[in-house]
Coordinates of C-alpha atoms in Angstrom, one line a residue:
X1 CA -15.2 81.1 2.4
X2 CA -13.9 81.2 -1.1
X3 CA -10.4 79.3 -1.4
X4 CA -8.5 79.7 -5.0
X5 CA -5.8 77.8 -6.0
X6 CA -2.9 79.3 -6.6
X7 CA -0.2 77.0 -6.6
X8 CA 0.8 73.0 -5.9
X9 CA 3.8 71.1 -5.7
X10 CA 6.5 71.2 -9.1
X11 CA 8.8 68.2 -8.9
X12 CA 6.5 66.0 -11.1
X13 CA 5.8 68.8 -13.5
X14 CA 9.8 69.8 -13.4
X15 CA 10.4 65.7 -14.0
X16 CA 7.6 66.4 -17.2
X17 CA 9.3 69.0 -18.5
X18 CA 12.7 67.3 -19.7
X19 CA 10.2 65.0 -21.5
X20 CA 9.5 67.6 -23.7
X21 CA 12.3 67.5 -25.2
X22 CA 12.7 63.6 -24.7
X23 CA 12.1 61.2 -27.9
X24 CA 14.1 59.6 -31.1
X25 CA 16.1 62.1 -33.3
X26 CA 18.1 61.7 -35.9
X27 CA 22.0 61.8 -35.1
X28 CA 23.4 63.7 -37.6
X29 CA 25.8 66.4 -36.4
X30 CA 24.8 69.2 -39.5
X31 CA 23.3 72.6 -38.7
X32 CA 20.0 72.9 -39.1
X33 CA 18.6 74.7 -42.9
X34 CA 19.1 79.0 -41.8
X35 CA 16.3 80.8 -41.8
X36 CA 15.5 82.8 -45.1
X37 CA 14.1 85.7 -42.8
X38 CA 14.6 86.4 -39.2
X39 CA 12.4 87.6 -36.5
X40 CA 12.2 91.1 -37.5
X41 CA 9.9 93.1 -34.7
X42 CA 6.6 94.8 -36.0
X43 CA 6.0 98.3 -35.2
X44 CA 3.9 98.5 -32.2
X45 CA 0.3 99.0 -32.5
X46 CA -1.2 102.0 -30.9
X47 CA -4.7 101.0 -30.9
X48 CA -6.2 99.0 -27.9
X49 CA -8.8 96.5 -29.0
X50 CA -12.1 95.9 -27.0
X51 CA -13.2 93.0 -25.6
X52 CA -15.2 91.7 -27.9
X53 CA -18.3 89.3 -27.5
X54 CA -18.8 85.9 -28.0
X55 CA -17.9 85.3 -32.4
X56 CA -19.6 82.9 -34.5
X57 CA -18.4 79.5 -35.3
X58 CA -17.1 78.7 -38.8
X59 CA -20.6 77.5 -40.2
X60 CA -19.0 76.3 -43.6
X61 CA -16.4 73.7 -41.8
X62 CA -16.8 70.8 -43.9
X63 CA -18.7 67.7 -42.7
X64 CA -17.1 65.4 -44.9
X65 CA -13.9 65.2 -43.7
X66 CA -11.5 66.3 -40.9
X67 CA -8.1 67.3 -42.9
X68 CA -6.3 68.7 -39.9
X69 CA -6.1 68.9 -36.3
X70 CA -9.9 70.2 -35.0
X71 CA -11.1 70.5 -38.5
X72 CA -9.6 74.0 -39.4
X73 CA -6.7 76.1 -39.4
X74 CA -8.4 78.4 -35.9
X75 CA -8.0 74.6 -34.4
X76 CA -11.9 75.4 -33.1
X77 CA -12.5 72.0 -32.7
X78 CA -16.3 72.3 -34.7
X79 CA -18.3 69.8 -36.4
X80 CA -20.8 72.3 -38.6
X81 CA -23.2 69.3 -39.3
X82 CA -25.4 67.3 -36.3
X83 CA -24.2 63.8 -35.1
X84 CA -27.1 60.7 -34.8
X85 CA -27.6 59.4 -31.0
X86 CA -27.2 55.6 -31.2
X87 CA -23.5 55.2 -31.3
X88 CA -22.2 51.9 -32.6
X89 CA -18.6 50.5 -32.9
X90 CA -17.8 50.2 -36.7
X91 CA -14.3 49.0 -36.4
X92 CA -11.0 49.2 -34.5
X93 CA -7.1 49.0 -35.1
X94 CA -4.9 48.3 -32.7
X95 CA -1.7 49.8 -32.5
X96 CA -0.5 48.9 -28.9
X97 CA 2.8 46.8 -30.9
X98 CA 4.3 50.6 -32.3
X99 CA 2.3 52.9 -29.8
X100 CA 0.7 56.1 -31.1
X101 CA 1.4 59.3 -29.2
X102 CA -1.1 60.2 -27.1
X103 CA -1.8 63.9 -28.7
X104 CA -2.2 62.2 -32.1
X105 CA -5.8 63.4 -33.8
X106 CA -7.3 60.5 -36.6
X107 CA -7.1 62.8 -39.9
X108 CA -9.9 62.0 -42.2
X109 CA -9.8 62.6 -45.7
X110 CA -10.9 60.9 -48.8
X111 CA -12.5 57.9 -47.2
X112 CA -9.7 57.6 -45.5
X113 CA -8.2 57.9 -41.7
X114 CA -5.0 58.1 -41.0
X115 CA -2.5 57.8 -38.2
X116 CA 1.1 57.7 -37.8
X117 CA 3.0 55.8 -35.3
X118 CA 5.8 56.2 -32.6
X119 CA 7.9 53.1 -35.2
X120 CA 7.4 55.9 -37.6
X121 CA 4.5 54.4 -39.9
X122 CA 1.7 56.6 -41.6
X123 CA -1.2 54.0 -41.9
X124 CA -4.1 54.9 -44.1
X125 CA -7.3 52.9 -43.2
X126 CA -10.9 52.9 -45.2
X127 CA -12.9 55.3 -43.4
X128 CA -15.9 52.8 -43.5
X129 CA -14.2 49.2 -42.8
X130 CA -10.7 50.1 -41.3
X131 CA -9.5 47.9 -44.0
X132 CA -5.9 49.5 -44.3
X133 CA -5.3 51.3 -47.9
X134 CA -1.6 51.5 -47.7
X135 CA 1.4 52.2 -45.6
X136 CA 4.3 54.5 -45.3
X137 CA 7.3 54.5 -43.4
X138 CA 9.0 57.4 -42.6
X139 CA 12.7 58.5 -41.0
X140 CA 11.8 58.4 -37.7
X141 CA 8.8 58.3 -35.0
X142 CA 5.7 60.0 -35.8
X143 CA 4.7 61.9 -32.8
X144 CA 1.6 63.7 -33.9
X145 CA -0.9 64.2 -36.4
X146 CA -1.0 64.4 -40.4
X147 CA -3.0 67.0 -42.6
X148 CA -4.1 66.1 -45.9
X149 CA -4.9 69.1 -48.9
X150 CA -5.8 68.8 -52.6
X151 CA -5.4 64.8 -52.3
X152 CA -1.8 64.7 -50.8
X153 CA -0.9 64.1 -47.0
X154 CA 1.8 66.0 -44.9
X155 CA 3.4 65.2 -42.1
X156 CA 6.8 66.1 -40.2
X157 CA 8.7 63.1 -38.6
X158 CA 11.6 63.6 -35.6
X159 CA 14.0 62.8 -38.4
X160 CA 14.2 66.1 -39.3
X161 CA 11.9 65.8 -42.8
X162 CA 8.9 67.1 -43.6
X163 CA 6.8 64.4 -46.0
X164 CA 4.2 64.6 -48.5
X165 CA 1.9 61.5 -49.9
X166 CA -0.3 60.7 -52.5
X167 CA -3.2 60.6 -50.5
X168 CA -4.7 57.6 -53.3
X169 CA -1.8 55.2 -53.1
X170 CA 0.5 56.0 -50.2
X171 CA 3.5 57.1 -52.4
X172 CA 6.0 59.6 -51.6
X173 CA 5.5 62.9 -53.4
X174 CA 8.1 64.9 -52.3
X175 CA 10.6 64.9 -48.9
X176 CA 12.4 67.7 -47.6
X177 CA 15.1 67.2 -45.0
X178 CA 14.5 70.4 -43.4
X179 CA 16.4 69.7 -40.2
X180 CA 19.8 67.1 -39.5
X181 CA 19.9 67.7 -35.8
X182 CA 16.3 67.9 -34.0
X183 CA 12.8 66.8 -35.6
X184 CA 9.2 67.5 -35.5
X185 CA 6.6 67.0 -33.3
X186 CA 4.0 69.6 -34.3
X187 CA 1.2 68.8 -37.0
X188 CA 1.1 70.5 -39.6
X189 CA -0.7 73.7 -40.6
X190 CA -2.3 74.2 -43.8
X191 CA -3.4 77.5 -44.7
X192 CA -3.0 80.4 -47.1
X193 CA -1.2 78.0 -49.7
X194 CA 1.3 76.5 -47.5
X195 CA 2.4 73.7 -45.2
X196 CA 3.5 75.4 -41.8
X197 CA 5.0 73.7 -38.7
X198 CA 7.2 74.1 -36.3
X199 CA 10.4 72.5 -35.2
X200 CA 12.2 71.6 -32.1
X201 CA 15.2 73.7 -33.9
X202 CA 12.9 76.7 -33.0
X203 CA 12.2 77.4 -36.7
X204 CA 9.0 77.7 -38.3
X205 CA 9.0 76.8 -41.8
X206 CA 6.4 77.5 -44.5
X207 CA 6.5 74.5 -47.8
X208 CA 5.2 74.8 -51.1
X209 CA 2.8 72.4 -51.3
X210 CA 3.5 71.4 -55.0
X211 CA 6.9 70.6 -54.5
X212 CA 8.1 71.1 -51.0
X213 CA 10.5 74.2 -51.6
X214 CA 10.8 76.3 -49.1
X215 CA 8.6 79.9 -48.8
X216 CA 10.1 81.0 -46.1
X217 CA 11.4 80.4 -42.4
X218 CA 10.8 82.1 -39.1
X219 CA 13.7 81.6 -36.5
X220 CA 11.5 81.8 -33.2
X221 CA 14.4 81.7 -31.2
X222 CA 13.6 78.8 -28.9
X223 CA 12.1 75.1 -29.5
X224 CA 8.4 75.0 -31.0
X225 CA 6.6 71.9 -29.3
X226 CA 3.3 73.8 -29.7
X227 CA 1.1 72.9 -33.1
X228 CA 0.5 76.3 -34.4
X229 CA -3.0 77.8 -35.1
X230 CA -4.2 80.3 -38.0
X231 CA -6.4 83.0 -38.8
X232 CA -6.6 86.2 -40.7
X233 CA -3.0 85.7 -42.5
X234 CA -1.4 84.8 -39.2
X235 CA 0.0 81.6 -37.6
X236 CA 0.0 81.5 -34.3
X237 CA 2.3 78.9 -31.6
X238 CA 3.6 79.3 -28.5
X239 CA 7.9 78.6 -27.7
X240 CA 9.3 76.6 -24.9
X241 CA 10.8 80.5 -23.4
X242 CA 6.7 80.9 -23.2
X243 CA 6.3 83.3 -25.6
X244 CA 3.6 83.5 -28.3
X245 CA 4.7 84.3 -31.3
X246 CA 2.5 85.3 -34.7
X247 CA 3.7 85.0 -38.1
X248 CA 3.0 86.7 -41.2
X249 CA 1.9 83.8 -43.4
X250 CA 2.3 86.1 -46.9
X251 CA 6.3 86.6 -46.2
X252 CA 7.2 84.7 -42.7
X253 CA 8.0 87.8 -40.6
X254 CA 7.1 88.8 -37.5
X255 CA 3.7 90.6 -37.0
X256 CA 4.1 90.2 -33.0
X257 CA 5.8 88.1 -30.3
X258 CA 3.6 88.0 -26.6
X259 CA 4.7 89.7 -23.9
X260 CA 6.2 86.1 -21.4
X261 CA 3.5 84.1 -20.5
X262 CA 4.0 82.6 -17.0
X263 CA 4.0 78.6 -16.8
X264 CA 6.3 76.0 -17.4
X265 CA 6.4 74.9 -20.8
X266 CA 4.5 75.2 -23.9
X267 CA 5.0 71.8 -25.4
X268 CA 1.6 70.5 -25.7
X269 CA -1.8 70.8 -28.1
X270 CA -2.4 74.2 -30.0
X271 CA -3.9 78.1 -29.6
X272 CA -7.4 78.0 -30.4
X273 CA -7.9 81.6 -32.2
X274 CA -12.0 83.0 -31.9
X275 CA -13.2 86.4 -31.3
X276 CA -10.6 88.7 -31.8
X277 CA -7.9 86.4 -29.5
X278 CA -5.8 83.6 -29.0
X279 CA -6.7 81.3 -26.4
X280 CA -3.4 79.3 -24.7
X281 CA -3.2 76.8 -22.2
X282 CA 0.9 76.0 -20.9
X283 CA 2.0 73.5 -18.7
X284 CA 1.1 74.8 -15.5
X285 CA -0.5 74.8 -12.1
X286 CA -3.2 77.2 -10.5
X287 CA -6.8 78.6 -11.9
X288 CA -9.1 81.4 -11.6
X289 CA -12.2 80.0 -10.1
X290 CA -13.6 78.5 -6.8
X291 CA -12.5 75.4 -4.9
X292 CA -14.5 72.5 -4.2
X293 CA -15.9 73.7 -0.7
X294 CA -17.6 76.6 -3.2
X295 CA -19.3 74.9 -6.3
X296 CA -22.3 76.5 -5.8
X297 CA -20.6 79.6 -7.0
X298 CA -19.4 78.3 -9.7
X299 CA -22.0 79.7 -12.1
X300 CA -22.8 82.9 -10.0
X301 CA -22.3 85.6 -12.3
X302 CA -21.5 88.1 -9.4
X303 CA -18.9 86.1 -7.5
X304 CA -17.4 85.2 -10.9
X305 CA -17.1 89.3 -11.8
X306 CA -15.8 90.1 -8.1
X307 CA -12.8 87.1 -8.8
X308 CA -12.2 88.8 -11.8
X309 CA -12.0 92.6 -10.5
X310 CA -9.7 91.0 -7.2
X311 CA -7.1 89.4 -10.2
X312 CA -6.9 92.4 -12.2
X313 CA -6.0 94.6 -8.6
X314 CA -3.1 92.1 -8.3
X315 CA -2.4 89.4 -10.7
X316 CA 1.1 88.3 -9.4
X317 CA -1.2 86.9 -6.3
X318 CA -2.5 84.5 -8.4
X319 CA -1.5 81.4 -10.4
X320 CA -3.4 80.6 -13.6
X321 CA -3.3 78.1 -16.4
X322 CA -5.3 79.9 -19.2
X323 CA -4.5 83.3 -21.5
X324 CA -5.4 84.6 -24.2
X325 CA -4.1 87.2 -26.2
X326 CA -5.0 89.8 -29.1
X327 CA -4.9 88.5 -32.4
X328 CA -3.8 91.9 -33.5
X329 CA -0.7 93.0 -31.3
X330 CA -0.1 90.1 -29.0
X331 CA -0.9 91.9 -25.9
X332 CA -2.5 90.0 -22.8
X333 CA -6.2 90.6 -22.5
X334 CA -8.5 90.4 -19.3
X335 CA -8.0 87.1 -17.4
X336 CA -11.2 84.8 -17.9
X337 CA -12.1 82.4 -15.1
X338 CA -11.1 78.7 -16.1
X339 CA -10.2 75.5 -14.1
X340 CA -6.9 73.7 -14.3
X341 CA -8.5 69.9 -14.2
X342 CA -9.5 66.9 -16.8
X343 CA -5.8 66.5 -17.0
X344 CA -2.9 64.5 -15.1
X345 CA -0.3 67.0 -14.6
X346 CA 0.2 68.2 -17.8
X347 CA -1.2 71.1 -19.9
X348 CA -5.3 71.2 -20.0
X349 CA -6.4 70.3 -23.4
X350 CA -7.7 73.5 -25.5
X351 CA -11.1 74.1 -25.3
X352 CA -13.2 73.7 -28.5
X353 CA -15.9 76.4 -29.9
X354 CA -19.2 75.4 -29.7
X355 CA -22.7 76.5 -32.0
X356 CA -22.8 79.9 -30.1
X357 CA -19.2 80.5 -29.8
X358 CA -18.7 79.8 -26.5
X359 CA -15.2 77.7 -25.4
X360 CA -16.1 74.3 -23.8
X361 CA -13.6 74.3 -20.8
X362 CA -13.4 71.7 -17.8
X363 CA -15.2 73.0 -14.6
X364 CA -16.1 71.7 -11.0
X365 CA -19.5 70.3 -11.5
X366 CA -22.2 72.2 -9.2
X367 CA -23.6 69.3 -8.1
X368 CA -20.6 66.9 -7.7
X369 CA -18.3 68.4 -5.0
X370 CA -14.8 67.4 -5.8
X371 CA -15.9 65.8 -9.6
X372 CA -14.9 67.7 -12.5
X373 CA -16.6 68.2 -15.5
X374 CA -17.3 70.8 -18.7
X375 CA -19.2 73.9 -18.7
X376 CA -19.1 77.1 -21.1
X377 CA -17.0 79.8 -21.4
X378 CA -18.4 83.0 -22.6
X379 CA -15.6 85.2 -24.3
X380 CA -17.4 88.3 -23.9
X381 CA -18.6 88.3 -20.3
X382 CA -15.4 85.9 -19.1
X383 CA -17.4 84.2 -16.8
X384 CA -19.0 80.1 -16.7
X385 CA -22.4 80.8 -18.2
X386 CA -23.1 77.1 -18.2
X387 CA -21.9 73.6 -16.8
X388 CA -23.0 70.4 -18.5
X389 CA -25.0 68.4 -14.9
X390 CA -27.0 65.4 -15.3
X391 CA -27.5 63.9 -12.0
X392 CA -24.2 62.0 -11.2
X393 CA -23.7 61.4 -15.5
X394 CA -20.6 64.0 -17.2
X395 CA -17.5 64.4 -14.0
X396 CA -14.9 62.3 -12.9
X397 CA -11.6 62.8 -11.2
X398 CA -9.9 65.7 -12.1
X399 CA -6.7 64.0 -12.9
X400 CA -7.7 62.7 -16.0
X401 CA -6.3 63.3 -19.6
X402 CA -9.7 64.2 -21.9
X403 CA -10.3 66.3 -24.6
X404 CA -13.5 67.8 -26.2
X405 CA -14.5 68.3 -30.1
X406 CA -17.8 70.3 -30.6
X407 CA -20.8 69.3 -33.0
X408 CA -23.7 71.2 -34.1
X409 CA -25.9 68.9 -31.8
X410 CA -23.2 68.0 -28.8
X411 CA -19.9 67.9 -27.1
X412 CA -17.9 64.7 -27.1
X413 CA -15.6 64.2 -24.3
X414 CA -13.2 61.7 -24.8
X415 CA -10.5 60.1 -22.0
X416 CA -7.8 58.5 -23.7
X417 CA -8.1 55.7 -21.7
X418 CA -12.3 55.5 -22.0
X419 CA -14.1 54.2 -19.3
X420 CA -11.3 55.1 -17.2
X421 CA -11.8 57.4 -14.0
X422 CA -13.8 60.6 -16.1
X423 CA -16.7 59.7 -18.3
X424 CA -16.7 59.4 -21.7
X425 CA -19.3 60.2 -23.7
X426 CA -21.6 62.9 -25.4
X427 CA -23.8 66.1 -24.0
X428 CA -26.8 66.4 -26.0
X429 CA -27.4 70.3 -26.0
X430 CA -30.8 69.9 -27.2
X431 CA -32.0 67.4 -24.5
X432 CA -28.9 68.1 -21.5
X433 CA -28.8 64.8 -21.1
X434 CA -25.1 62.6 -20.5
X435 CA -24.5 59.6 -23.0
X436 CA -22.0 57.7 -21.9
X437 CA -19.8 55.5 -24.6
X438 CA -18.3 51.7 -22.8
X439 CA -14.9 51.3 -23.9
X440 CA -14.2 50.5 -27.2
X441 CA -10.4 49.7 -27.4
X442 CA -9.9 45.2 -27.4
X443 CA -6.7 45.3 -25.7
X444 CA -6.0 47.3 -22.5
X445 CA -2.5 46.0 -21.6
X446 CA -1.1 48.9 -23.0
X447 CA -1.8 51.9 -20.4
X448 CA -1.3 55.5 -22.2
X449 CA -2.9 57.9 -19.3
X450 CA 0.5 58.8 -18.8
X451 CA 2.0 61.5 -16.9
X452 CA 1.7 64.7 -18.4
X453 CA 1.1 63.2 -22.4
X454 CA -2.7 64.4 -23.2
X455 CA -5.4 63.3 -25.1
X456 CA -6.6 63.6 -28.1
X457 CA -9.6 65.0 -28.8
X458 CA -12.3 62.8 -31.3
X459 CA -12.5 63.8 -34.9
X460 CA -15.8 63.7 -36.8
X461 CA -16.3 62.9 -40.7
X462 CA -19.5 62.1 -42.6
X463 CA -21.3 61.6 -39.2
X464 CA -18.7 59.2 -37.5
X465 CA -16.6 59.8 -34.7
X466 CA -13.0 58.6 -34.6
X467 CA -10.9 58.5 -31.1
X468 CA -7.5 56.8 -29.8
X469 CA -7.7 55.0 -26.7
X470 CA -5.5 52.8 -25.1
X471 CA -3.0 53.3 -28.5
X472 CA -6.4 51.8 -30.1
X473 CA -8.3 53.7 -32.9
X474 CA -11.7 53.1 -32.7
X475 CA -14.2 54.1 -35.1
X476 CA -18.1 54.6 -34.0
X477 CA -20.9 55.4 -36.4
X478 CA -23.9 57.5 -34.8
X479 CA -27.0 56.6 -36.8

């Protein structure tokens, strides 16, 4: 018989969800800066797009560096080049004393990696040695990742500012104190000339990168937690009233806002935007997909389709934990069948795009029963078209906080706390065969599988892989 989950038990997700807006801010009693333009609605497209199939990755992503969170603006997560087998630890630094929030991507730029902590430090380290280059200390805690452009760094802090750095010599290029009452937890987004982010105020803001003035502002009407994706001239980000908004990146108004988007909160990670759509993963419970008494199904194209004909007869009887949405009017699109696991009771981490543009999402594993594991997402057909076995090698428990990155070669799948209860390590798509990596963080004292706080996902410059565990960055070279 095929069981699917609908829905589980809420207090520790309800308990979660105050954390969102938990955290250091600054205590100044000023309004926040008024938008320059409000959230004038679009006209409504009459057009319905098609389903479209599975798009190409991004096949001039940069191998040299990793700017911004998942490599590019779409937030696909790709590595363009192929990655050596014989991984070796090159260096660590530990950061166990200040803590480093568990969604916080190593930014790689310029020879140099960089990551800000919850003490509010911005340290940049030598790509090669970890030998650290210089140090900045901002406002207030640092609660997620930089993003470096034409040789300057930028990053919002929860004091309420939004910095740039000479990305050379650490020194401050320009600050502006966009906010007085709530800060920033989003990374920024550079695209289309500007320095985007969100802020718990529930204002998007666009910077001049020169010189920090402001472009524009969106008012989105309710906090932004969610890092914001872009493509085609439009940012995308979801708001804690779980709505997906897109913003015109030329002038800051409106081009769409989603129709609700059931869940609990959209406070962690970021859209990923391929193939016409805008993929979205909220805080909650439930999946489309088959229960552990049915894994052999779980690839069975037929079974799959019939699960997604009996959701789109009556979607209120179902719970789900993945959307996506058009990139062109914001309208929900057919329901694809995903799994709500490799997470502890939080949002599941966004899938990255792999070689063929499909999404590597978690999955029961065929062969494993109740482990869980990855597998691939086609966007066209919206069915599992692939799951990543290797005799026992790949799954874990399901309550696990890991994220993937995809390169040419493989998929890295990386538990914040590594070696913990899910593997860690790499599928080699040539050979299907599971690498796993031993731990690499020193120190361990320092638990950050925490309720409901992520992972973060392994960046890739210059054929190294770079990945935060146990408030530990560790840095591995592959050939």
């Amino acid at each position: 018989m095929i069981k699917i989950y609908k829905a589980l038990p809420l207090l520790v997700l309800l308990a979660m969800l105050a954390s969102g807006f938990s955290g250091v801010q600054a205590g100044y009693l000023q309004q926040d800066v008024t938008p320059t333009t409000s959230e004038t609605p679009a006209v409504e497209e009459t057009t319905v797009p098609t389903d479209g199939q599975s798009a190409p990755v991004d096949e001039n992503a940069t191998t040299a560096e990793w700017p911004q969170v998942q490599n590019n603006p779409a937030r696909t997560g790709f590595y363009s080049g192929s990655l050596g087998t014989n991984f070796t630890i090159g260096w660590r630094r530990a950061f166990q004393s200040e803590k480093v929030f568990p969604q916080v991507q190593a930014i790689v730029a310029g020879g140099k990696v960089m990551v800000g902590t919850e003490m509010g430090n911005l340290y940049a380290l030598d790509a090669l040695t970890g030998a650290q280059a210089w140090k900045y200390t901002a406002g207030g805690p640092i609660l997620n990742s930089v993003a470096v452009d034409s040789g300057r760094v930028f990053f919002g802090a929860m004091d309420g500012a939004v910095y740039a750095l000479d990305l050379a010599s650490g020194s401050l290029v320009w600050k502006n104190q966009l906010s007085q009452f709530l800060g920033f937890s989003t990374a920024p987004l550079i695209a289309d000339g500007k320095v985007m982010l969100g802020g718990r105020n529930g204002i998007f803001y666009a910077l001049n990168p020169g010189n920090g003035s402001l472009a524009w502002s969106y008012d989105a009407g309710s906090p932004i937690l969610m890092t914001a994706a872009w493509n085609g001239g439009k940012a995308y980000f979801g708001t804690m009233d779980m709505y997906v908004h897109a913003v015109n990146t030329s002038n800051g108004t409106r081009a769409w806002k989603s129709p609700r988007i059931p869940g609990m909160a959209f406070k962690d990670f970021w859209p990923v935007v391929t193939g016409g759509m805008v993929y979205v993963r909220p805080m909650a419970y439930g999946y489309l997909g088959f229960d552990t008494d049915n894994t052999s199904l779980i690839l069975n194209a037929g079974a799959q389709q019939n699960l997604l004909a009996e959701y789109a007869a009556d979607p209120a009887a179902f719970t789900v934990s993945m959307f996506r949405v058009y990139e062109s009017n914001g309208q929900l699109a057919p329901m694809v069948i995903h799994y709500n696991t490799n997470t502890m009771n939080g949002a599941t981490a966004p899938p990255c795009v792999n070689r063929d543009g499909n999404l590597v999402v978690p999955t029961w594993l065929p062969n494993k029963g109740y482990f869980s594991g990855w597998g691939l997402l086609n966007p066209g057909s919206r069915i599992m078209v692939d799951a990543f076995v290797d005799g026992n090698a790949g799954g874990g428990n399901a309550d696990e906080n890991m994220a993937v990155t995809c390169a040419q070669n493989m998929v890295l799948a990386m538990h914040i706390e590594e070696e913990n209860a899910n593997d860690t390590g790499y599928f080699n798509l040539d050979t299907r065969r599971w690498t796993l990596l031993s731990a690499g963080a020193t120190n361990r004292q320092m638990a950050n599988n925490t309720q409901g706080g992520g992972s973060n996902p392994a960046s890739i410059a210059n054929g190294w892989v770079y990945h935060i565990t146990y408030y530990e960055l560790v840095a591995r070279k592959t050939n």
